[in-house]
CSV table of C-alpha atoms and ligand atoms in Angstrom, one decimal:
chain,number,residue,atom,x,y,z
A,1,UNK,CA,-5.5,-26.9,-23.0
A,2,UNK,CA,-4.8,-23.6,-21.4
A,3,UNK,CA,-1.4,-22.1,-22.2
A,4,UNK,CA,0.6,-19.3,-20.6
A,5,UNK,CA,0.0,-17.3,-23.8
A,6,UNK,CA,-3.8,-17.7,-23.5
A,7,UNK,CA,-3.6,-16.6,-19.8
A,8,UNK,CA,-1.6,-13.4,-20.8
A,9,UNK,CA,-4.1,-12.6,-23.5
A,10,UNK,CA,-7.0,-13.0,-21.2
A,11,UNK,CA,-5.3,-10.9,-18.5
A,12,UNK,CA,-4.8,-8.1,-21.0
A,13,UNK,CA,-8.5,-8.4,-22.1
A,14,UNK,CA,-9.5,-8.0,-18.4
A,15,UNK,CA,-7.6,-4.8,-18.0
A,16,UNK,CA,-4.4,-6.0,-16.3
A,17,UNK,CA,-1.3,-4.3,-17.6
A,18,UNK,CA,1.0,-6.8,-16.1
A,19,UNK,CA,0.7,-10.6,-15.9
A,20,UNK,CA,3.1,-13.5,-15.2
A,21,UNK,CA,3.3,-17.0,-13.8
A,22,UNK,CA,5.0,-17.8,-10.5
A,23,UNK,CA,5.9,-21.2,-9.0
A,24,UNK,CA,3.9,-22.6,-6.1
A,25,UNK,CA,6.8,-22.6,-3.6
A,26,UNK,CA,8.5,-23.0,-1.2
A,27,UNK,CA,9.8,-19.5,-1.5
A,28,UNK,CA,13.3,-18.6,-0.4
A,29,UNK,CA,12.1,-15.1,0.6
A,30,UNK,CA,10.0,-16.7,3.4
A,31,UNK,CA,12.8,-17.0,5.9
A,32,UNK,CA,13.7,-13.3,5.4
A,33,UNK,CA,10.0,-12.5,6.1
A,34,UNK,CA,9.9,-14.6,9.2
A,35,UNK,CA,13.2,-13.0,10.4
A,36,UNK,CA,11.6,-9.5,9.8
A,37,UNK,CA,8.5,-10.5,11.8
A,38,UNK,CA,10.6,-12.0,14.6
A,39,UNK,CA,12.6,-8.8,15.0
A,40,UNK,CA,9.3,-6.9,15.6
A,41,UNK,CA,9.5,-4.9,12.4
A,42,UNK,CA,5.9,-5.6,11.5
A,43,UNK,CA,4.8,-3.5,14.5
A,44,UNK,CA,1.2,-4.4,15.6
A,45,UNK,CA,0.1,-5.8,12.2
A,46,UNK,CA,-1.2,-9.1,13.6
A,47,UNK,CA,-2.3,-10.4,10.2
A,48,UNK,CA,1.4,-10.5,9.4
A,49,UNK,CA,2.7,-12.0,12.6
A,50,UNK,CA,0.1,-14.5,13.7
A,51,UNK,CA,-0.4,-18.2,12.6
A,52,UNK,CA,-0.8,-17.0,9.0
A,53,UNK,CA,3.0,-16.2,8.8
A,54,UNK,CA,3.8,-19.9,8.3
A,55,UNK,CA,1.2,-20.3,5.5
A,56,UNK,CA,3.1,-17.8,3.3
A,57,UNK,CA,5.9,-20.3,2.8
A,58,UNK,CA,4.0,-22.0,-0.1
A,59,UNK,CA,0.7,-21.3,-1.7
A,60,UNK,CA,-0.2,-25.0,-1.4
A,61,UNK,CA,-1.1,-24.2,2.2
A,62,UNK,CA,-4.1,-22.4,0.7
A,63,UNK,CA,-4.9,-24.7,-2.3
A,64,UNK,CA,-3.2,-28.2,-2.0
A,65,UNK,CA,-3.7,-29.0,-5.6
A,66,UNK,CA,-2.0,-25.8,-6.8
A,67,UNK,CA,0.6,-26.1,-9.6
A,68,UNK,CA,1.3,-22.5,-10.5
A,69,UNK,CA,0.2,-18.9,-9.6
A,70,UNK,CA,-1.0,-16.2,-11.9
A,71,UNK,CA,0.1,-12.7,-10.7
A,72,UNK,CA,-1.4,-9.6,-12.3
A,73,UNK,CA,-0.8,-5.9,-11.8
A,74,UNK,CA,-3.4,-3.3,-12.3
A,75,UNK,CA,-2.1,0.2,-12.9
A,76,UNK,CA,-3.3,3.3,-10.9
A,77,UNK,CA,-1.6,6.6,-11.7
A,78,UNK,CA,-4.0,9.5,-11.9
A,79,UNK,CA,-2.4,12.5,-13.9
A,80,UNK,CA,-1.7,14.7,-10.8
A,81,UNK,CA,1.4,16.1,-9.2
A,82,UNK,CA,3.4,14.0,-6.8
A,83,UNK,CA,3.3,14.6,-3.0
A,84,UNK,CA,6.9,15.8,-3.2
A,85,UNK,CA,5.7,18.8,-5.1
A,86,UNK,CA,2.9,19.5,-2.6
A,87,UNK,CA,3.5,22.8,-0.6
A,88,UNK,CA,0.1,24.1,0.4
A,89,UNK,CA,0.2,24.2,4.3
A,90,UNK,CA,-3.6,24.5,4.5
A,91,UNK,CA,-4.1,21.1,3.0
A,92,UNK,CA,-3.3,17.5,3.8
A,93,UNK,CA,-2.2,14.7,1.5
A,94,UNK,CA,-3.9,11.4,0.8
A,95,UNK,CA,-1.9,8.6,-0.8
A,96,UNK,CA,-2.3,8.2,-4.5
A,97,UNK,CA,-3.8,4.7,-4.3
A,98,UNK,CA,-6.6,5.9,-2.1
A,99,UNK,CA,-8.0,8.6,-4.3
A,100,UNK,CA,-10.6,6.3,-5.8
A,101,UNK,CA,-12.7,3.3,-4.9
A,102,UNK,CA,-11.2,0.6,-2.8
A,103,UNK,CA,-9.3,-1.6,-5.3
A,104,UNK,CA,-9.9,-4.9,-3.5
A,105,UNK,CA,-13.4,-5.4,-5.1
A,106,UNK,CA,-12.6,-4.2,-8.6
A,107,UNK,CA,-9.4,-6.2,-8.9
A,108,UNK,CA,-11.2,-9.4,-7.6
A,109,UNK,CA,-14.0,-8.8,-10.1
A,110,UNK,CA,-11.4,-8.6,-12.9
A,111,UNK,CA,-9.8,-11.8,-11.8
A,112,UNK,CA,-13.2,-13.6,-11.6
A,113,UNK,CA,-13.8,-12.5,-15.3
A,114,UNK,CA,-10.3,-13.8,-16.2
A,115,UNK,CA,-10.9,-17.2,-14.6
A,116,UNK,CA,-14.4,-17.5,-16.2
A,117,UNK,CA,-12.9,-16.7,-19.6
A,118,UNK,CA,-10.3,-19.5,-19.3
A,119,UNK,CA,-12.6,-22.1,-17.7
A,120,UNK,CA,-14.5,-22.6,-20.9
A,121,UNK,CA,-11.3,-24.3,-22.3
A,122,UNK,CA,-10.5,-26.6,-19.4
A,123,UNK,CA,-11.8,-27.2,-15.8
A,124,UNK,CA,-9.4,-26.2,-13.0
A,125,UNK,CA,-9.6,-25.3,-9.3
A,126,UNK,CA,-8.4,-22.0,-8.1
A,127,UNK,CA,-8.3,-19.4,-5.3
A,128,UNK,CA,-8.3,-15.7,-5.9
A,129,UNK,CA,-6.1,-13.5,-3.6
A,130,UNK,CA,-6.2,-9.7,-3.4
A,131,UNK,CA,-4.0,-8.3,-0.6
A,132,UNK,CA,-5.7,-10.1,2.3
A,133,UNK,CA,-4.8,-13.7,1.8
A,134,UNK,CA,-1.6,-15.0,3.5
A,135,UNK,CA,0.7,-15.0,0.4
A,136,UNK,CA,4.0,-13.2,-0.2
A,137,UNK,CA,2.5,-11.0,-2.9
A,138,UNK,CA,5.6,-9.0,-3.9
A,139,UNK,CA,7.8,-12.1,-3.9
A,140,UNK,CA,5.3,-13.9,-6.1
A,141,UNK,CA,5.1,-10.9,-8.4
A,142,UNK,CA,8.9,-10.9,-8.7
A,143,UNK,CA,9.0,-14.6,-9.4
A,144,UNK,CA,6.3,-14.0,-12.0
A,145,UNK,CA,8.6,-11.6,-13.8
A,146,UNK,CA,6.5,-8.5,-13.0
A,147,UNK,CA,9.4,-6.5,-11.5
A,148,UNK,CA,12.1,-6.4,-8.9
A,149,UNK,CA,11.8,-5.4,-5.3
A,150,UNK,CA,13.4,-2.0,-5.0
A,151,UNK,CA,15.2,-0.4,-2.1
A,152,UNK,CA,11.9,1.2,-1.2
A,153,UNK,CA,10.6,-2.3,-0.8
A,154,UNK,CA,8.0,-1.8,-3.6
A,155,UNK,CA,7.8,-3.9,-6.7
A,156,UNK,CA,9.1,-2.0,-9.6
A,157,UNK,CA,8.5,-2.7,-13.3
A,158,UNK,CA,11.0,-1.4,-15.7
A,159,UNK,CA,8.4,0.1,-18.1
A,160,UNK,CA,5.5,0.9,-15.7
A,161,UNK,CA,7.2,1.9,-12.4
A,162,UNK,CA,5.5,1.0,-9.1
A,163,UNK,CA,2.0,2.4,-9.3
A,164,UNK,CA,0.0,-0.8,-9.5
A,165,UNK,CA,-2.1,-3.1,-7.4
A,166,UNK,CA,-1.3,-6.8,-7.2
A,167,UNK,CA,-3.7,-9.8,-7.4
A,168,UNK,CA,-3.1,-13.5,-7.7
A,169,UNK,CA,-4.9,-16.6,-8.9
A,170,UNK,CA,-3.5,-19.8,-7.3
A,171,UNK,CA,-4.7,-22.6,-9.5
A,172,UNK,CA,-4.3,-26.2,-10.4
A,173,UNK,CA,-3.1,-25.3,-13.9
A,174,UNK,CA,0.5,-26.5,-14.4
A,175,UNK,CA,2.0,-23.5,-16.3
A,176,UNK,CA,5.7,-22.7,-16.7
A,177,UNK,CA,7.0,-20.0,-14.3
A,178,UNK,CA,8.4,-16.8,-15.7
A,179,UNK,CA,11.9,-15.6,-14.7
A,180,UNK,CA,12.5,-12.8,-12.1
A,181,UNK,CA,14.0,-9.6,-13.7
A,182,UNK,CA,17.3,-8.2,-12.5
A,183,UNK,CA,17.4,-5.6,-9.8
A,184,UNK,CA,17.8,-2.2,-11.5
A,185,UNK,CA,18.1,0.1,-8.5
A,186,UNK,CA,21.9,0.1,-9.0
A,187,UNK,CA,23.6,2.8,-6.9
A,188,UNK,CA,20.5,4.9,-6.6
A,189,UNK,CA,19.5,5.8,-3.0
A,190,UNK,CA,16.8,8.5,-3.6
A,191,UNK,CA,14.1,6.7,-1.7
A,192,UNK,CA,16.4,6.1,1.3
A,193,UNK,CA,17.5,9.7,1.3
A,194,UNK,CA,13.9,11.0,1.0
A,195,UNK,CA,12.2,8.9,3.6
A,196,UNK,CA,11.3,11.4,6.5
A,197,UNK,CA,11.4,8.7,9.2
A,198,UNK,CA,14.5,6.6,8.0
A,199,UNK,CA,12.2,3.6,7.8
A,200,UNK,CA,14.3,1.9,5.1
A,201,UNK,CA,17.6,0.2,6.0
A,202,UNK,CA,19.9,-2.4,4.5
A,203,UNK,CA,20.1,-5.9,6.0
A,204,UNK,CA,21.9,-8.9,4.5
A,205,UNK,CA,22.3,-7.4,1.1
A,206,UNK,CA,18.7,-6.2,0.7
A,207,UNK,CA,16.7,-3.3,2.0
A,208,UNK,CA,13.9,-3.7,4.5
A,209,UNK,CA,11.2,-1.6,5.9
A,210,UNK,CA,10.8,-1.0,9.6
A,211,UNK,CA,7.0,-0.7,9.5
A,212,UNK,CA,7.0,0.8,13.0
A,213,UNK,CA,8.7,3.9,11.5
A,214,UNK,CA,6.8,4.0,8.2
A,215,UNK,CA,4.3,6.9,7.9
A,216,UNK,CA,1.8,4.6,6.0
A,217,UNK,CA,1.8,2.3,9.1
A,218,UNK,CA,1.5,5.2,11.5
A,219,UNK,CA,-1.4,6.9,9.9
A,220,UNK,CA,-3.3,3.8,8.7
A,221,UNK,CA,-2.5,0.6,10.5
A,222,UNK,CA,-1.6,2.0,14.0
A,223,UNK,CA,-4.6,2.5,16.2
A,224,UNK,CA,-4.4,4.8,19.2
A,225,UNK,CA,-1.6,7.4,19.8
A,226,UNK,CA,1.2,7.9,17.4
A,227,UNK,CA,4.7,8.0,19.1
A,228,UNK,CA,5.4,11.6,19.7
A,229,UNK,CA,8.9,11.6,18.2
A,230,UNK,CA,7.4,10.4,14.9
A,231,UNK,CA,4.6,13.0,14.6
A,232,UNK,CA,6.7,15.9,13.2
A,233,UNK,CA,8.3,13.8,10.3
A,234,UNK,CA,4.8,12.7,9.3
A,235,UNK,CA,4.3,16.2,7.9
A,236,UNK,CA,0.8,16.6,6.4
A,237,UNK,CA,0.4,13.0,5.3
A,238,UNK,CA,-3.2,12.2,6.3
A,239,UNK,CA,-3.4,8.7,4.8
A,240,UNK,CA,-0.5,6.7,3.6
A,241,UNK,CA,2.8,8.1,2.2
A,242,UNK,CA,4.0,8.1,-1.4
A,243,UNK,CA,7.4,9.8,-0.9
A,244,UNK,CA,9.6,6.8,-1.6
A,245,UNK,CA,7.7,6.1,-4.8
A,246,UNK,CA,7.4,9.7,-5.9
A,247,UNK,CA,11.2,10.1,-5.9
A,248,UNK,CA,11.9,6.9,-7.7
A,249,UNK,CA,13.2,7.5,-11.2
A,250,UNK,CA,11.4,4.5,-12.6
A,251,UNK,CA,8.1,6.2,-11.9
A,252,UNK,CA,9.0,9.0,-14.3
A,253,UNK,CA,8.0,6.7,-17.1
A,254,UNK,CA,4.8,5.5,-15.5
A,255,UNK,CA,1.8,5.9,-17.8
A,256,UNK,CA,-0.8,8.4,-16.5
A,257,UNK,CA,-4.3,7.0,-16.2
A,258,UNK,CA,-7.7,8.8,-16.0
A,259,UNK,CA,-8.2,10.7,-12.7
A,260,UNK,CA,-10.3,9.3,-9.9
A,261,UNK,CA,-13.2,11.5,-8.9
A,262,UNK,CA,-11.7,12.5,-5.6
A,263,UNK,CA,-10.0,15.3,-3.8
A,264,UNK,CA,-6.4,14.5,-3.3
A,265,UNK,CA,-5.4,17.3,-1.0
A,266,UNK,CA,-8.4,18.3,1.1
A,267,UNK,CA,-8.3,21.5,3.2
A,268,UNK,CA,-7.4,20.5,6.8
A,269,UNK,CA,-10.0,22.9,8.4
A,270,UNK,CA,-12.8,21.2,6.5
A,271,UNK,CA,-11.6,17.8,7.6
A,272,UNK,CA,-11.2,18.8,11.2
A,273,UNK,CA,-14.9,19.8,11.3
A,274,UNK,CA,-16.2,16.5,9.9
A,275,UNK,CA,-18.8,14.7,12.0
A,276,UNK,CA,-18.6,10.9,12.2
A,277,UNK,CA,-21.5,10.7,9.7
A,278,UNK,CA,-19.8,13.2,7.3
A,279,UNK,CA,-16.5,11.2,7.5
A,280,UNK,CA,-18.3,8.0,6.6
A,281,UNK,CA,-20.2,9.7,3.7
A,282,UNK,CA,-17.1,11.4,2.3
A,283,UNK,CA,-14.9,8.3,2.2
A,284,UNK,CA,-17.4,5.6,1.7
A,285,UNK,CA,-16.0,2.8,-0.5
A,286,UNK,CA,-12.5,4.3,-0.5
A,287,UNK,CA,-9.4,2.9,1.4
A,288,UNK,CA,-9.5,5.9,3.7
A,289,UNK,CA,-12.3,4.3,5.7
A,290,UNK,CA,-9.7,2.0,7.1
A,291,UNK,CA,-8.4,4.7,9.5
A,292,UNK,CA,-11.8,5.0,11.1
A,293,UNK,CA,-13.1,8.3,12.4
A,294,UNK,CA,-10.8,8.5,15.4
A,295,UNK,CA,-7.6,7.7,13.4
A,296,UNK,CA,-8.5,10.2,10.7
A,297,UNK,CA,-9.0,13.1,13.1
A,298,UNK,CA,-5.8,12.1,14.9
A,299,UNK,CA,-4.0,12.4,11.6
A,300,UNK,CA,-5.7,15.7,10.9
A,301,UNK,CA,-4.4,17.0,14.3
A,302,UNK,CA,-0.8,15.9,13.4
A,303,UNK,CA,-1.0,17.6,10.0
A,304,UNK,CA,-2.4,20.8,11.5
A,305,UNK,CA,0.4,20.8,14.1
A,306,UNK,CA,3.0,20.3,11.4
A,307,UNK,CA,1.4,23.0,9.2
A,308,UNK,CA,1.9,25.4,12.1
A,309,UNK,CA,-0.8,27.9,10.9
A,310,UNK,CA,-2.2,30.0,13.7
A,311,UNK,CA,-5.6,30.0,12.0
A,312,UNK,CA,-5.9,26.3,12.9
A,313,UNK,CA,-6.1,27.1,16.6
A,314,UNK,CA,-9.9,27.3,16.7
A,315,UNK,CA,-10.4,24.0,15.0
A,316,UNK,CA,-7.8,22.3,17.2
A,317,UNK,CA,-9.3,23.7,20.3
A,318,UNK,CA,-12.6,22.1,19.3
A,319,UNK,CA,-10.9,18.8,18.8
A,320,UNK,CA,-9.1,19.2,22.1
A,321,UNK,CA,-12.5,19.1,23.7
A,322,UNK,CA,-14.0,16.5,21.4
A,323,UNK,CA,-14.5,13.8,24.2
A,324,UNK,CA,-12.2,11.3,22.4
A,325,UNK,CA,-9.0,11.0,24.5
A,326,UNK,CA,-6.7,10.1,21.5
A,327,UNK,CA,-7.9,13.0,19.4
A,328,UNK,CA,-7.8,15.3,22.3
A,329,UNK,CA,-4.2,14.5,23.1
A,330,UNK,CA,-3.1,14.9,19.5
A,331,UNK,CA,-5.0,18.2,19.3
A,332,UNK,CA,-3.2,19.5,22.4
A,333,UNK,CA,0.2,18.4,20.9
A,334,UNK,CA,-0.7,20.3,17.7
A,335,UNK,CA,-1.8,23.4,19.7
A,336,UNK,CA,1.5,23.4,21.5
A,337,UNK,CA,3.3,23.6,18.1
A,338,UNK,CA,1.3,26.6,16.7
B,1,SF4,S1,6.1,5.2,2.6
B,1,SF4,FE1,7.0,7.1,3.4
B,1,SF4,S2,7.6,6.7,5.5
B,1,SF4,FE2,7.3,4.7,4.5
B,1,SF4,S3,9.3,4.1,3.7
B,1,SF4,FE3,8.3,5.2,2.1
B,1,SF4,S4,9.0,7.3,2.3
B,1,SF4,FE4,9.4,6.2,4.2
B,2,SF4,S1,14.4,5.5,-5.7
B,2,SF4,FE1,16.3,4.5,-6.5
B,2,SF4,S2,16.9,3.0,-5.0
B,2,SF4,FE2,14.8,3.6,-4.5
B,2,SF4,S3,13.6,2.0,-5.4
B,2,SF4,FE3,13.7,3.7,-6.9
B,2,SF4,S4,15.5,3.1,-8.2
B,2,SF4,FE4,15.6,1.9,-6.3
């Protein structure tokens, strides 16, 4: 028979630094999530607001015979400076998690290995989830004892900080759930104070994210124009935003891992000159592909406008005549700021 200890051992053997067992539901956090959705704080992220929202109440909506959920955390923390120490105005910043290959495939492959290693002991049915399935990933991770949900709304582990990807295996194995750890944010407010767009705010005794204000939403998820009043606070963040994690004291203890083979702060002039084909080749297989070419050039325009360097004028003038109305409008906005 498969035990929780065997699961943990197998998870470690498959490269997962964190592993725990969560119950199947229903989850008390679900009503807060629905309330967040209903108040429009998810912005235009349809995958969070459509019919899948109801499914997140209980993982048995995805696997009726489920009896528990394995939650794993895979660390990513290349040994490089934090974005809060980044001052070079000629360069833009790409979020830490996106410096390497897209994690969805590698994490899923690790979970497939984990399941195969356990299945030799006992047959069971399962469903692997990595980010895209309708489950409350952070809540599950908290229930599985992996960490608490901090005021920056990230899951934080007391020993490892918050630089990790989450994955789950919903399965028919009836394993005892772990206990959620206590909230260790205390009186700290560093993430709230550091957020450039004031996207984090208290509500009913917990902090929540207004995604519509979050830079990681604006420069990844939002297609089309970025609201003008939010462009300046975006600074030179080209893809995602790490600020509220960079300032978190719990990340001072995070273990450094081998570097990804990628440029973390590419020169803006080079990026502004990328053709569609060069963009695809440069970011193939990385999360940055998600912005698509138009969104990426839009972000480059915003970063150049915020850098304010007169030498960016020629590149921005080219983008202002690129034939893409969204890119052109952002280039004109940036030119007006030089
Ligand atoms: S990711 Fe950036 S913009 Fe979003 S809440 Fe954190 S600091 Fe604010
Ligand atoms: S910066 Fe402080 S308040 Fe914010 S998540 Fe970290 S410990 Fe919590």
